[in-house]
C-alpha cells in the first residue's frame, strides 16, 4: 500500500495528523485479529475444495445454519460453539455430509476436547502423521493479509451470509449485487475479479466495523494465545551491511590525519593564541577522533556509527554557524568556550554539592575542576542551560542553509542517540515470520542485526568539514589532495 | 519482587493448569474418550514446551542442579521413597509418563488394558503431587518434551547391534534366534561378564544365576500378556526395552541438561552401562552419570522409616535445609568418583538429616 503524502497531513501545534484521523470516531479495525479466528473454519473449507467448490459448500452449510438456528446471525465459529451440544451435533453432522471431517481437524488443536467435546468428536480425526499444526499455520498465513484471495473469499461469505439473514441490505450498489451472484463462479485470474474483490472487501470492512458485537474478542484473544504457544518463532535478521566491507577506510583516515597534522602545526606555529583557530581546529580534531573510532572499531553498521555521523554533522553545522555569526558577536569564540565550560561547571557543582552524587563514576570530577580552574574565573562563569546562542541545532542548520543535512541525516541519527522507538525497532527487534505469532518481534540479544553502513555518509560529512575549514584556513594542495 | 514476573510463578501457573487438566481427566477418562484425552494431554504439553524449555534453561546451572525422576510408573506420594530425591540438587522434576501411558492405552494391543489401569493410578498420584507437595516436585513429561531419540533413526536400528554385543559368537539377530530358544541356550551364549552382572528385575538377589534372574521376570504380568513363543523372545523383548529406555534417557539428558534419577535398578544399571559409549560424543555425560549415581546411592541409603508419621512438608523442609549439593559436587570434579569418600560423606549427611527430623517436633 502506498504511504500517505506529507502534504496530505494536517499540521497542528507540532503534530502532523493523518487525513483519516481527522474524521471523528474513525478507528482502525483489524481483519486478522478481530474477525479472522471466527471464520477460519470456512477458510479451511475453501482451501481444501478451492474457490468455487469451497464457496458452494460454504453456501450450503450457511443456508442450513441460517434456516435452522435463528440465533446465529453470522456463521462465526464462536457462535456455533456456544450452541447446545444437540444443536452443535446437528450442524456438525450436516457439515460432515458436505465436507470431509478431517478438513476441520486443525482447529481441534485450539478447541480441545475438554472444552469442546462435540466439536472434537466430529472433527478431531486421528491421523498417522499429525499435520494439524502445519495446516493451521498455513491457513493463517494465507488469510492473515485481509486482501489475499482466500481472505477475500471468506469476506465474500460474510457479506453473502449477512444478505441472507437481512443483516445487510443492498439497494443501489450494482457492482456488489453483481458480485454476490458471480463472484463464486469467476476465477481469481478473471479481469472482472479486479472489480469484485475490492467491492467485497470494502463492504465487509464497513459491515465488520458496525458488527463488532458479533465478534467475541476473548474468543479471538484465546485463539491467538493458543496458536502462538504451540509454534516456534521463525526469526529473521535484517542484515544491511558488513562492518568489514570498507576497504578504503584506513586510507581515508590517514588522509584526514595528514590534514590534522598540517593544522596542528599551523595552529602551534601561526595561531597559538587565536581562540577562533583553537575552537575551529579543535572541533575538526574532535570530528577526526570520532572518525577514527568509527574505523578502528568498525562501527559502520552499529548504533554507535549513527551517533558518530550525527556528531560529525553537528560539528559541521556548528563551525559554519560560528563563522556566520562571528560578525554579530563581540567574541563568539570565547562565548562558545564559556558556554561549554559553563555546562561542565554545572555538572561539577552537582557532584560537589549533592550528597546523592556517586562517589565513583566515569565522570572525572577532580579533572573537570582542574580544567575549570585553569581556564576560567569561576566568579564570572555563567551556566547556560539553554541551547548555545538560544538556537536549537535545527535552527542553526536553517540559519547556515544546511537544513537538508538536518532533515535527511541528523534527524534520523538523533533517533538512535536518544533511543527513540523507531531506532530501537530497527536495531533491536527481530521479525518473527510466523503468522501464528501475529508476526511479532523478538529481541536481537545476539547482536546479529546489522544496520546500513554509515561509512559513505560519514566520509561526506567529514569532507564537508574539511572543505569548509579549507575556506577558513586554506590547505596546501599536497595535503588536501586525496587519491 | 514482582512475583508475577518471576520464572517460578510461570512454572507454578503451568503446574496449576496441569492440575486442572488432571482433575478433568480423572473425571472424564473412559475407554471411549481415550483418544481425545491423549490428544488433549499432548496438545497441552506441546503448547507449553517453549515455556518449559525457557524456564528450565534459565535456572539450570553449570553444575547441573536439576534432577528428574524417570522410569517410574508414578511418584507415589504415599511412599516416602521419593524423599531421597529431594536431598540432592536445587530443583526436582517427576518425569511424567502420562502421554506415553495414554498412548499405550490407546494402542489396542494386549497391554492396553493393563496400562489403562495404571494410567488411572498415575493421574490420581499426579493430582496429589501437585496438590500436596507445594511445588517441591514439578510434574513435567521430560522425556516426551526433550527426547530426540526418534530423530536418530540409525541409532534405534542399532539397538539390535547393542543387543547382539551381549553375546559371544552371535553376530546377527537371525543367528540369535537360530541358536537360542530356551533360557539355557541364552545362558550358554551370553558373554561371561554380562552373564554375571546383568540385572533383569528390581528385587533379584545378587547371588542369583542368570537363569534364576530370567525365571523371575518370565512370569511378570506384562510378559504373560504378550504370550511370547519362547525364552529367546522374552529376553530380547526385555533387553530391547531396557536398551531403548537407557538411550532415551541419555539423549533426553543431553538435550535438557537435566540429571536423571533412575531408581528402578535394571534401568539404572543399563543407563550406567551404556552411557560410557556416548562420552566421546558428549563428554558432559560423565557428570550426568556421576550425579545420577549419587541420586541412586542416596535412594538406596536413605532410611525413610525415620520420617514415618511426620508431616511430609515438614520433612521436605528439613531435607531442603540439609541439602548436600555443595558437599557432594566438590567430590565430583574429578573424572573418577571416589566411592568411599562419597559414601562416608553421604552417611554423615543422612545422619544429620535424621537427627534434625527426629529431634524437631512438627
PDB file of C-alpha atoms in Angstrom, chain A residues 108-115 117 120-122 124-126 130 132-133 225-233 437, chain B residues 13 17 20-21 24 28 32-33 35-40 42-51 103 106-108:
ATOM      1  CA  UNK A 108      -9.092 -29.296  17.288  1.00  0.00           C
ATOM      2  CA  UNK A 109      -5.650 -28.123  18.415  1.00  0.00           C
ATOM      3  CA  UNK A 110      -7.226 -24.890  19.598  1.00  0.00           C
ATOM      4  CA  UNK A 111     -10.700 -26.046  20.558  1.00  0.00           C
ATOM      5  CA  UNK A 112      -9.722 -29.137  22.526  1.00  0.00           C
ATOM      6  CA  UNK A 113     -11.895 -31.960  23.811  1.00  0.00           C
ATOM      7  CA  UNK A 114     -12.164 -30.771  27.410  1.00  0.00           C
ATOM      8  CA  UNK A 115     -13.836 -27.534  26.339  1.00  0.00           C
ATOM      9  CA  UNK A 117     -16.189 -32.307  23.209  1.00  0.00           C
ATOM     10  CA  UNK A 120     -13.808 -32.919  18.709  1.00  0.00           C
ATOM     11  CA  UNK A 121     -15.966 -35.999  18.327  1.00  0.00           C
ATOM     12  CA  UNK A 122     -16.723 -34.913  14.766  1.00  0.00           C
ATOM     13  CA  UNK A 124     -10.596 -34.451  15.773  1.00  0.00           C
ATOM     14  CA  UNK A 125      -9.688 -37.170  13.327  1.00  0.00           C
ATOM     15  CA  UNK A 126      -6.657 -39.248  14.195  1.00  0.00           C
ATOM     16  CA  UNK A 130      -0.309 -35.365  12.585  1.00  0.00           C
ATOM     17  CA  UNK A 132      -2.765 -30.229  12.089  1.00  0.00           C
ATOM     18  CA  UNK A 133      -0.334 -27.607  13.313  1.00  0.00           C
ATOM     19  CA  UNK A 225      -2.726 -17.146  22.520  1.00  0.00           C
ATOM     20  CA  UNK A 226      -3.208 -20.858  21.877  1.00  0.00           C
ATOM     21  CA  UNK A 227      -1.757 -20.905  18.359  1.00  0.00           C
ATOM     22  CA  UNK A 228       1.194 -18.743  19.298  1.00  0.00           C
ATOM     23  CA  UNK A 229       2.079 -21.021  22.203  1.00  0.00           C
ATOM     24  CA  UNK A 230       2.292 -24.144  20.114  1.00  0.00           C
ATOM     25  CA  UNK A 231       4.601 -22.853  17.412  1.00  0.00           C
ATOM     26  CA  UNK A 232       8.171 -21.638  17.450  1.00  0.00           C
ATOM     27  CA  UNK A 233       9.425 -18.237  16.446  1.00  0.00           C
ATOM     28  CA  UNK A 437       2.672 -15.315  16.282  1.00  0.00           C
TER      29      UNK A 437
ATOM     30  CA  UNK B  13       0.982 -21.487  36.610  1.00  0.00           C
ATOM     31  CA  UNK B  17      -3.100 -25.607  34.675  1.00  0.00           C
ATOM     32  CA  UNK B  20      -6.881 -28.616  36.264  1.00  0.00           C
ATOM     33  CA  UNK B  21      -6.406 -30.913  33.287  1.00  0.00           C
ATOM     34  CA  UNK B  24     -10.710 -33.202  34.238  1.00  0.00           C
ATOM     35  CA  UNK B  28     -13.819 -37.956  32.252  1.00  0.00           C
ATOM     36  CA  UNK B  32     -14.300 -44.148  24.535  1.00  0.00           C
ATOM     37  CA  UNK B  33     -12.656 -40.825  25.320  1.00  0.00           C
ATOM     38  CA  UNK B  35      -8.008 -40.961  22.049  1.00  0.00           C
ATOM     39  CA  UNK B  36      -9.339 -37.453  22.609  1.00  0.00           C
ATOM     40  CA  UNK B  37      -7.787 -37.200  26.045  1.00  0.00           C
ATOM     41  CA  UNK B  38      -4.437 -38.428  24.785  1.00  0.00           C
ATOM     42  CA  UNK B  39      -4.633 -35.645  22.214  1.00  0.00           C
ATOM     43  CA  UNK B  40      -5.621 -33.165  24.920  1.00  0.00           C
ATOM     44  CA  UNK B  42      -0.201 -33.947  24.087  1.00  0.00           C
ATOM     45  CA  UNK B  43      -1.565 -30.614  22.913  1.00  0.00           C
ATOM     46  CA  UNK B  44      -1.354 -29.315  26.485  1.00  0.00           C
ATOM     47  CA  UNK B  45       2.384 -30.047  26.648  1.00  0.00           C
ATOM     48  CA  UNK B  46       3.091 -29.031  23.062  1.00  0.00           C
ATOM     49  CA  UNK B  47       1.660 -25.626  23.866  1.00  0.00           C
ATOM     50  CA  UNK B  48       3.832 -25.312  26.935  1.00  0.00           C
ATOM     51  CA  UNK B  49       7.009 -26.826  25.520  1.00  0.00           C
ATOM     52  CA  UNK B  50       8.661 -23.494  24.780  1.00  0.00           C
ATOM     53  CA  UNK B  51       7.765 -22.157  28.208  1.00  0.00           C
ATOM     54  CA  UNK B 103      -0.507 -43.674  24.031  1.00  0.00           C
ATOM     55  CA  UNK B 106      -4.986 -46.420  23.096  1.00  0.00           C
ATOM     56  CA  UNK B 107      -2.742 -48.799  21.172  1.00  0.00           C
ATOM     57  CA  UNK B 108      -5.284 -51.638  21.158  1.00  0.00           C
TER      58      UNK B 108
END
